[in-house]
Coordinates of C-alpha atoms in Angstrom, one line a residue:
X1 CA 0.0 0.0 0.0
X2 CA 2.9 2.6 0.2
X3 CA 3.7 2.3 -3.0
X4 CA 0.2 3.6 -3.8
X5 CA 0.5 6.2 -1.2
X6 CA 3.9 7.3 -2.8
X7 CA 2.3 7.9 -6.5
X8 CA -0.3 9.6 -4.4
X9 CA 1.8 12.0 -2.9
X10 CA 4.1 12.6 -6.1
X11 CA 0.6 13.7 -7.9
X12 CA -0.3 16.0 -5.4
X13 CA 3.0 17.9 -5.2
X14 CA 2.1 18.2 -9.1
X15 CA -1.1 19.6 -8.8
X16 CA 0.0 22.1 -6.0
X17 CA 2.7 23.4 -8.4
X18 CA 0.3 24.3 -11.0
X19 CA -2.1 25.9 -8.3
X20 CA 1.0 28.0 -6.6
X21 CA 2.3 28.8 -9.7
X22 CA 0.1 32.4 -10.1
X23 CA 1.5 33.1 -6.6
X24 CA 5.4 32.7 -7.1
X25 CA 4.9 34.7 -10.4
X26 CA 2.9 37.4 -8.5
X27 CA 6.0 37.7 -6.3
X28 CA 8.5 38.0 -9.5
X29 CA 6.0 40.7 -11.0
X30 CA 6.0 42.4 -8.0
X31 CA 9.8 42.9 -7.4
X32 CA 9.9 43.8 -10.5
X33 CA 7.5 46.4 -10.4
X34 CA 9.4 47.9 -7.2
X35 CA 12.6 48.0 -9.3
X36 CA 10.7 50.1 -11.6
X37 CA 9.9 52.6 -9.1
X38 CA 12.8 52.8 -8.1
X39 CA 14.0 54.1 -11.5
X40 CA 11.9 56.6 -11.9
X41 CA 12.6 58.1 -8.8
X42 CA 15.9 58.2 -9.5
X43 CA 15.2 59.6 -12.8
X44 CA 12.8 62.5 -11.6
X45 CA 15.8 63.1 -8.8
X46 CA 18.6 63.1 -11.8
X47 CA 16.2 65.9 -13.5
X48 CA 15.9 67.7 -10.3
X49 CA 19.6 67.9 -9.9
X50 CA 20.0 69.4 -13.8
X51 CA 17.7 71.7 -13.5
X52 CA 19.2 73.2 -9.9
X53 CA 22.6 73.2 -12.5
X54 CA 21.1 74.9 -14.9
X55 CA 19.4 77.6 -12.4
X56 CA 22.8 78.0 -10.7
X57 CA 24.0 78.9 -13.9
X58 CA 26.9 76.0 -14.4
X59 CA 24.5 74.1 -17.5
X60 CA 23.8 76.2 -20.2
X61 CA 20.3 74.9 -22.0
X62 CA 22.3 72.9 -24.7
X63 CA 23.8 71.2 -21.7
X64 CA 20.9 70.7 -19.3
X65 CA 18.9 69.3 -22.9
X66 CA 21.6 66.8 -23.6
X67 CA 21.2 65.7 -19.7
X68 CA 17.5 65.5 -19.7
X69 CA 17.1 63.3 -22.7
X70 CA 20.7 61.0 -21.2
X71 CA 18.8 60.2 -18.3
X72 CA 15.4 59.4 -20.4
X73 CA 17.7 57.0 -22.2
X74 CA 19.1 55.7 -19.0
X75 CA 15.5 55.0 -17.5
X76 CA 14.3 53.5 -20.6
X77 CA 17.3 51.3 -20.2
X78 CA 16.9 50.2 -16.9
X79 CA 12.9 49.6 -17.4
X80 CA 13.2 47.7 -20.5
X81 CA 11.6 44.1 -20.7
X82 CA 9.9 44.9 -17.3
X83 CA 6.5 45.0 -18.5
X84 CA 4.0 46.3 -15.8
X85 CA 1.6 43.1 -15.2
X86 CA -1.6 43.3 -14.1
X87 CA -2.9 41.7 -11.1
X88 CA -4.9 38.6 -11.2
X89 CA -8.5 38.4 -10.8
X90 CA -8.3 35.5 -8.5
X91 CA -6.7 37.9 -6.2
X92 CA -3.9 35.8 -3.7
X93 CA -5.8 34.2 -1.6
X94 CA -8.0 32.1 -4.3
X95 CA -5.0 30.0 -5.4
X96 CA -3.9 29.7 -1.2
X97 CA -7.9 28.0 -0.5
X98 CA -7.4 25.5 -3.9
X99 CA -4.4 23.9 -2.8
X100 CA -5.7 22.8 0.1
X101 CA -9.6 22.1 -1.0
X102 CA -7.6 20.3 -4.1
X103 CA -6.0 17.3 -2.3
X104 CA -8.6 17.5 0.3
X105 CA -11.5 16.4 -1.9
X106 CA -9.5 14.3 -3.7
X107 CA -8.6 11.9 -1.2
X108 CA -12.3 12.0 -0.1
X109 CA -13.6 11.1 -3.3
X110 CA -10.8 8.4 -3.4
X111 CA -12.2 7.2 0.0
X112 CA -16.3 6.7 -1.6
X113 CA -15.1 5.8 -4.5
X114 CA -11.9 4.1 -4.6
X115 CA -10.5 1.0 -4.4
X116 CA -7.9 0.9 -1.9
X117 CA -9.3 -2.6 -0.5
X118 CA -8.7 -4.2 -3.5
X119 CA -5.4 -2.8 -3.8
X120 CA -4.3 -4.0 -0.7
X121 CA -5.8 -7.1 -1.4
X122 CA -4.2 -8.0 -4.3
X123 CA -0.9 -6.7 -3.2
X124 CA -1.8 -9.3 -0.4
X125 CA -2.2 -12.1 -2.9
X126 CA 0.9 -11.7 -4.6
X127 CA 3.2 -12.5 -1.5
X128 CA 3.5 -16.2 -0.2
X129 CA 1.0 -17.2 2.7
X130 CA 2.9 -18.5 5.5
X131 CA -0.1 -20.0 7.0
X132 CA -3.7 -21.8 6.2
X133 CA -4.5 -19.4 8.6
X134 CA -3.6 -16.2 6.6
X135 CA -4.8 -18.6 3.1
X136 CA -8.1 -18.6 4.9
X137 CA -7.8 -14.7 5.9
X138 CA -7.0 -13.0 2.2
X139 CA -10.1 -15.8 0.8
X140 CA -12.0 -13.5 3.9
X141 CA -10.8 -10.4 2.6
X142 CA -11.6 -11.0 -0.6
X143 CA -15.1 -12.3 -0.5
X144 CA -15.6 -9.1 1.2
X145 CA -14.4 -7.0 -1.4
X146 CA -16.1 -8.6 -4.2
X147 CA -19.2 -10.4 -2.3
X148 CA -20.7 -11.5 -6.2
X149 CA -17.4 -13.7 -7.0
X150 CA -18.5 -17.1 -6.7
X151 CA -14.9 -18.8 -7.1
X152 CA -14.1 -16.8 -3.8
X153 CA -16.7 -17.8 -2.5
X154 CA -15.7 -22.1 -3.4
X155 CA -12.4 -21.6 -2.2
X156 CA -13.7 -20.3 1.1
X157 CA -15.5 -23.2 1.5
X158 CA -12.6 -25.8 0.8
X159 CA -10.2 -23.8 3.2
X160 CA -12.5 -23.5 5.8
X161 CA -13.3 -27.7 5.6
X162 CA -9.6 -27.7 5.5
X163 CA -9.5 -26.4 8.5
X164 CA -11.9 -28.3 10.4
X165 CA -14.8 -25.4 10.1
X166 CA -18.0 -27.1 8.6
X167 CA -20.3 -24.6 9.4
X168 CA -18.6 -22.0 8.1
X169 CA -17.4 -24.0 5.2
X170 CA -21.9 -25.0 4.5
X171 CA -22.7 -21.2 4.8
X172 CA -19.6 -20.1 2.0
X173 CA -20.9 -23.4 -0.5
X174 CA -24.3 -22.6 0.1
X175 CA -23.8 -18.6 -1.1
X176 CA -21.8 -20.2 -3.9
X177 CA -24.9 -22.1 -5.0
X178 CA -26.6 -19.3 -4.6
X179 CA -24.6 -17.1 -7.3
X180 CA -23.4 -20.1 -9.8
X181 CA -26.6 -22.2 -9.6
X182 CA -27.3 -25.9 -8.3
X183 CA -24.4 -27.8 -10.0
X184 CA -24.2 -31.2 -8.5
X185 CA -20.5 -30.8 -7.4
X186 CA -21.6 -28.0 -5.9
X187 CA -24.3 -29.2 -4.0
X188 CA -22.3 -32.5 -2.9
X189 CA -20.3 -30.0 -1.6
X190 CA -22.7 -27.9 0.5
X191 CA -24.2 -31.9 1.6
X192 CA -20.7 -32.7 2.9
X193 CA -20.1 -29.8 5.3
X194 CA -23.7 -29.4 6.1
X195 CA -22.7 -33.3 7.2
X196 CA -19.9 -32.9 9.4
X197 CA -20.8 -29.7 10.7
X198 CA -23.8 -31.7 12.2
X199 CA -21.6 -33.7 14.2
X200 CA -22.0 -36.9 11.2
X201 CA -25.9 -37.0 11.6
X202 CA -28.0 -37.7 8.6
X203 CA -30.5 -35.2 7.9
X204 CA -33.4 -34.8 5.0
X205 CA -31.9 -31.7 3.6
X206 CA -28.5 -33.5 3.0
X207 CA -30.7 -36.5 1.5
X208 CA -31.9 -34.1 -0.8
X209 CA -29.1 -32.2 -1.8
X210 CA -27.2 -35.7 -2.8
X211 CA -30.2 -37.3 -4.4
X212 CA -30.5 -33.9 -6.5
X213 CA -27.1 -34.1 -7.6
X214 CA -26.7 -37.5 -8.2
X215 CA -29.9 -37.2 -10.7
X216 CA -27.6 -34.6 -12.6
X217 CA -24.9 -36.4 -12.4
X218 CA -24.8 -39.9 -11.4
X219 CA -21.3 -40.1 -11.1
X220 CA -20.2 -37.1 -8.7
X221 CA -18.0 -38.0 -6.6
X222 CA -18.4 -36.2 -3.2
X223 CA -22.0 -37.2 -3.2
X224 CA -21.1 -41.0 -3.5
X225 CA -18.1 -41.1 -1.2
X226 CA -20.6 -39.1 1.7
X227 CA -23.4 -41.4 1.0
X228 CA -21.2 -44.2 1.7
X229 CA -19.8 -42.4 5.1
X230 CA -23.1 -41.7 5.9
X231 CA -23.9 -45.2 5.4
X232 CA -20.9 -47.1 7.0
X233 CA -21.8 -44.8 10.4
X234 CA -24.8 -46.1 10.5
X235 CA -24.2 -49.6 10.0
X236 CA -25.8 -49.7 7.0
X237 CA -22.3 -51.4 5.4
X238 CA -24.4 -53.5 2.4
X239 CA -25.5 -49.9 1.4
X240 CA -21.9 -47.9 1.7
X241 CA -20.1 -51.0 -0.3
X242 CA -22.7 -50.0 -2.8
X243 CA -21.8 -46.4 -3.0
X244 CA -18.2 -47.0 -2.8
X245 CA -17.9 -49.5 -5.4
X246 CA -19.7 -46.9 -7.7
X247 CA -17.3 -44.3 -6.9
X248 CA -14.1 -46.4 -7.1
X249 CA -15.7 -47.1 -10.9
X250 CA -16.3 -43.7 -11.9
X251 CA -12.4 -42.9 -11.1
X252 CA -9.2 -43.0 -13.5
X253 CA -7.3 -46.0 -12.7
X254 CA -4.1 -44.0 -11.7
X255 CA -6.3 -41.8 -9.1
X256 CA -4.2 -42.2 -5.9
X257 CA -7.5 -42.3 -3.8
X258 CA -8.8 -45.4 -4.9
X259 CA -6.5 -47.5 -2.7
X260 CA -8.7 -45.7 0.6
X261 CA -11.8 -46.4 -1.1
X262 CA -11.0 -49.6 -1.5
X263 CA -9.6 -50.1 2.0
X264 CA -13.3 -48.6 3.2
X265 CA -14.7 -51.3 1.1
X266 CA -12.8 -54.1 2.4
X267 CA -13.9 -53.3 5.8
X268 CA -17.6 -52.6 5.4
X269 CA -17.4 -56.0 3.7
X270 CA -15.8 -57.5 6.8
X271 CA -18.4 -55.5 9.2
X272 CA -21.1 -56.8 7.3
X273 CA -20.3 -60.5 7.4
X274 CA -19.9 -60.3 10.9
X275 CA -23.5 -58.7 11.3
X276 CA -24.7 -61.5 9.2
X277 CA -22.6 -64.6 11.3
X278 CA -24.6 -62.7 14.4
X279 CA -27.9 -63.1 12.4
X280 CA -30.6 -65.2 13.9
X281 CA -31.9 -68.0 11.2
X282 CA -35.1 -66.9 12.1
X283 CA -34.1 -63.4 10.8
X284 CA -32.8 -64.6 7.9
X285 CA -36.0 -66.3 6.7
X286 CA -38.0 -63.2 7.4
X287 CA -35.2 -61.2 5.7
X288 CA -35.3 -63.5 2.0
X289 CA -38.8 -63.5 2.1
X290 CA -39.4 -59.8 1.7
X291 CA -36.5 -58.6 0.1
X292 CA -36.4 -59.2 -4.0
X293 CA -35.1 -61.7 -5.5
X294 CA -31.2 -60.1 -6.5
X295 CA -31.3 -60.0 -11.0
X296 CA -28.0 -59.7 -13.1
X297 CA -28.0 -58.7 -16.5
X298 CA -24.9 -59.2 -18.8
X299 CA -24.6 -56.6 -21.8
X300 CA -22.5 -56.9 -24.9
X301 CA -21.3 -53.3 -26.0
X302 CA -20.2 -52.5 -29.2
X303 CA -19.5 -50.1 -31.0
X304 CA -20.7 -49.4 -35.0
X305 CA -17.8 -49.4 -37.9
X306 CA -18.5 -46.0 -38.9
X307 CA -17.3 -44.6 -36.0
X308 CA -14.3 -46.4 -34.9
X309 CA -11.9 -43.6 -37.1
X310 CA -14.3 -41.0 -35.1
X311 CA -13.6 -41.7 -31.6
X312 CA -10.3 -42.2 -29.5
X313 CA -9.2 -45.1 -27.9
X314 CA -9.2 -43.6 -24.5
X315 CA -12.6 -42.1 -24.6
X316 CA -14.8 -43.3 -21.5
X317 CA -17.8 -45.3 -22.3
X318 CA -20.6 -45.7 -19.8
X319 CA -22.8 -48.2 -19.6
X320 CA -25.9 -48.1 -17.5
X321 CA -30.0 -49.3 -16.9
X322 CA -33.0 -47.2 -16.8
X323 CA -36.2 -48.3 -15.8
X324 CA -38.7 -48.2 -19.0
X325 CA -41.1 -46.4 -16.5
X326 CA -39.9 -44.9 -13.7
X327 CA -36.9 -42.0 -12.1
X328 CA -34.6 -40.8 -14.2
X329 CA -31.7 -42.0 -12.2
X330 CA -29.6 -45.0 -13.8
X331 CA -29.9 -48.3 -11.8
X332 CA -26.8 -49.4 -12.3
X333 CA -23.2 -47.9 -14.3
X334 CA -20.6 -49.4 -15.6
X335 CA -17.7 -47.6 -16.7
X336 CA -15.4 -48.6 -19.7
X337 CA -12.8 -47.4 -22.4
X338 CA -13.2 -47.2 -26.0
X339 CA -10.1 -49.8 -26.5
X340 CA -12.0 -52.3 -24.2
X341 CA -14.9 -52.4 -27.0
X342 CA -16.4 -54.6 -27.8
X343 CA -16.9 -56.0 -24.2
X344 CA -19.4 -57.4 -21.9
X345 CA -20.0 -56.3 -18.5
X346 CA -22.6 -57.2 -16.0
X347 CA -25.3 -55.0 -14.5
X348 CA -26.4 -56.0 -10.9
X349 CA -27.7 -54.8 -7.2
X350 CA -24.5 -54.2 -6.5
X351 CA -24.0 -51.9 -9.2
X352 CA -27.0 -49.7 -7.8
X353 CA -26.8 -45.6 -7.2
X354 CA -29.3 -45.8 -4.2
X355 CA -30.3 -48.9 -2.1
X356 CA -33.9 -48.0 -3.5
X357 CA -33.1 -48.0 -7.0
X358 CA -31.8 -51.3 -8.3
X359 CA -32.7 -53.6 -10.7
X360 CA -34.7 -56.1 -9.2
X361 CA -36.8 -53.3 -8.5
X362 CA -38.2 -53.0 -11.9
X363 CA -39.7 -55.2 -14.1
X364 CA -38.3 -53.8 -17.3
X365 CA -35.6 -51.5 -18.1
X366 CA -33.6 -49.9 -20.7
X367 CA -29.7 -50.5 -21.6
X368 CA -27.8 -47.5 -22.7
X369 CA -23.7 -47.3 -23.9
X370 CA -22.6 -43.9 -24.2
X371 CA -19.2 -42.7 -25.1
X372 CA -17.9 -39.5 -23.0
X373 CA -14.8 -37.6 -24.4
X374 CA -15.3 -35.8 -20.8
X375 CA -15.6 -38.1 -18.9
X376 CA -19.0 -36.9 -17.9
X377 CA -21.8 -39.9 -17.7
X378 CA -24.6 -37.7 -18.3
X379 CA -23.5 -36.4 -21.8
X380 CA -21.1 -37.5 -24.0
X381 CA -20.5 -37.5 -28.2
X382 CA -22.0 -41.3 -29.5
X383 CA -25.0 -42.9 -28.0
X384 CA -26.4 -46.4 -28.1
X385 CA -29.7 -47.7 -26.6
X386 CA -31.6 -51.5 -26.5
X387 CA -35.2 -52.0 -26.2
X388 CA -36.9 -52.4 -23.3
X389 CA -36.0 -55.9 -21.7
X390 CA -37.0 -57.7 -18.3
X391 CA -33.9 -58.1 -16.3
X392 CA -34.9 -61.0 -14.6
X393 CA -35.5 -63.0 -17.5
X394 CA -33.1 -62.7 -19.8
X395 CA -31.1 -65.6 -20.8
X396 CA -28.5 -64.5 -22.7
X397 CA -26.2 -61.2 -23.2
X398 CA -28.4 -57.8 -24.2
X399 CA -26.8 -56.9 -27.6
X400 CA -26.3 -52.7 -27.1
X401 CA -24.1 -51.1 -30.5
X402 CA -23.2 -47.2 -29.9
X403 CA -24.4 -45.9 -33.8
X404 CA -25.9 -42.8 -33.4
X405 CA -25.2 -38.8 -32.3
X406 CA -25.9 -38.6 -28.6
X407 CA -29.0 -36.1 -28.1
X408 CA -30.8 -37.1 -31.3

């Protein structure tokens, strides 16, 4: 900020040397209009003196003549390129009151309407935070200074979970929301802090935040990995292997947290055996007798010959059931490559989004394959879709081949 300051200054010392200028040259005008008065007195003395001369008898009038117009000469000498200057209008004390009204409304107007925050701020930003603490302060500052700027607003959020501060971290991600709109990330986001800020207890708004963006996008990731917390702490482990396994498959192979996922995995599994070994038989009947008989459905995905010169090798393909009447929301995903065409996978259960949504649920459902330069499962380039089949009947692989523009 003192460099600012500095420029500040340096442009008011210029200002109050155009505004002092009249002044200083009122003061040169005036000595040299005392300089002229000086002269002439002189002058009307030297003429005195010749004319006592001439009186006196020691000039004659050819002398005291030649004296007269010497001493003319002399003052027309000593006057010359003094030029009698008028006075300014302003008078002296006009130039006196603007030099200091000058910088003083200036640096009010600078004050409403200036932008010394942001200045500071992004002098701030330039130098290397020492601390989370001072990251977490400047993201403060800033959302502050420009309240509208959602990414502000985001990073808040993340430093403030990084920091152990859910609630603050579920009021900055819900004003982001607010300004960029109900992206599902986003909203995972907000369900997450919301979450922990609620010391890890499940509530209907963080339901409906998660089932909102996993309808948008089936594969976000925050969204799956809390559902599956969620889930695991409440001994629901059936249900957070379900939600893990879905987000282990929506990641790159070489993303570095699919080795705790899969840990998480491994020990729901365990918990879950353990609660079944502890199951009465008694139990167990009543449990098989109302819950649905589990369906698999094996898919062949291929992909038409008039494309293969049309899409790259490691473009994602997704393959996932709808039900042929019912939500929106895939009951189960499969994720592939384009290299790994033509391939068959198998849908299950285990594959479902939400414990509520799976394929023995439905009597009939749609296969789609969809091919995903980005990676994002709910649009992509190349589209291919089967009739509508019954899951639990079908003997042999659904035949799905990816031939047409995706959104036609």
């Amino acid at each position: 900020m003192i460099d600012f300051w500095i420029a500040a200054g340096l442009l008011l010392l210029a200002a109050l040397a155009f505004l002092l200028l009249p002044l200083l040259r009122g003061r040169r005008a005036q000595a040299e209009e005392d300089r002229t008065a000086l002269n002439v007195a002189l002058y009307q003395e030297r003429l005195g003196e010749l004319a006592a001369q001439r009186a006196a008898g020691v000039l004659s009038d050819e002398q005291h003549e030649a004296g007269r117009v010497e001493a003319s000469r002399e003052l027309l000498q000593d006057t010359e390129g003094a030029e009698r200057r008028s006075g300014s209008t302003l008078g002296k004390a006009i130039p006196i009151i603007m030099a200091l009204l000058v910088p003083l409304a200036g640096f009010g107007l600078y004050l409403h309407w200036g932008a010394s925050d942001k200045v500071e701020l992004a002098r701030q930003f330039g130098e290397q935070p020492r601390s989370m603490e001072e990251v977490t302060a400047r993201l403060e500052q800033a959302v502050q200074a420009q309240p509208g700027s959602a990414e502000g607003w985001y990073f808040l959020g993340r430093a403030y979970m990084a920091q152990e501060r859910p609630a603050d971290a579920a009021r900055a991600f819900e004003k982001v929301v607010q300004l960029a709109g109900r992206e599902p990330e986003l909203l995972g986001q907000w369900a997450q802090a919301l979450y922990f800020a609620n010391q890890q207890t499940w509530t209907p708004q963080m339901q409906a935040l998660t089932d909102e963006a996993l309808q948008a996008d089936p594969t976000d990731a925050t969204s799956l990995g809390l559902l599956g917390i969620a889930a695991f702490e409440d001994e629901r482990y059936e249900d957070a292997v379900a939600f893990w396994e879905r987000l282990v498959a929506t990641l790159p192979e070489s993303d570095p947290s699919r080795a705790a996922i899969q840990t998480g995995i491994d020990r729901a599994l365990a918990m879950s055996k353990d609660n079944a070994q502890r199951t009465t038989p008694a139990a167990d009947a009543v449990e098989e007798a109302e819950a649905p008989t589990a369906v698999e459905l094996d898919v062949t995905v291929t992909l038409a010959p008039e494309l293969t010169a049309r899409v790259l090798a490691s473009d994602t393909v997704f393959v996932f059931a709808r039900a042929a009447s019912g939500p929106p929301m895939p009951l189960a995903v499969k994720r592939l490559s384009v290299r790994d065409l033509p391939a068959t996978v198998t849908l299950s259960d285990a594959d479902a989004m939400m414990p509520a949504l799976k394929l023995s649920n439905f009597d009939r459902v749609v296969v789609s394959a969809r091919v995903s330069r980005s990676g994002d499962a709910t649009k992509g380039e190349w589209l291919g879709t089967s009739q509508a089949v019954a899951p639990a009947t079908a003997d042999e692989p659904l035949q799905v081949t990816i031939d047409k523009v995706d959104g036609d």
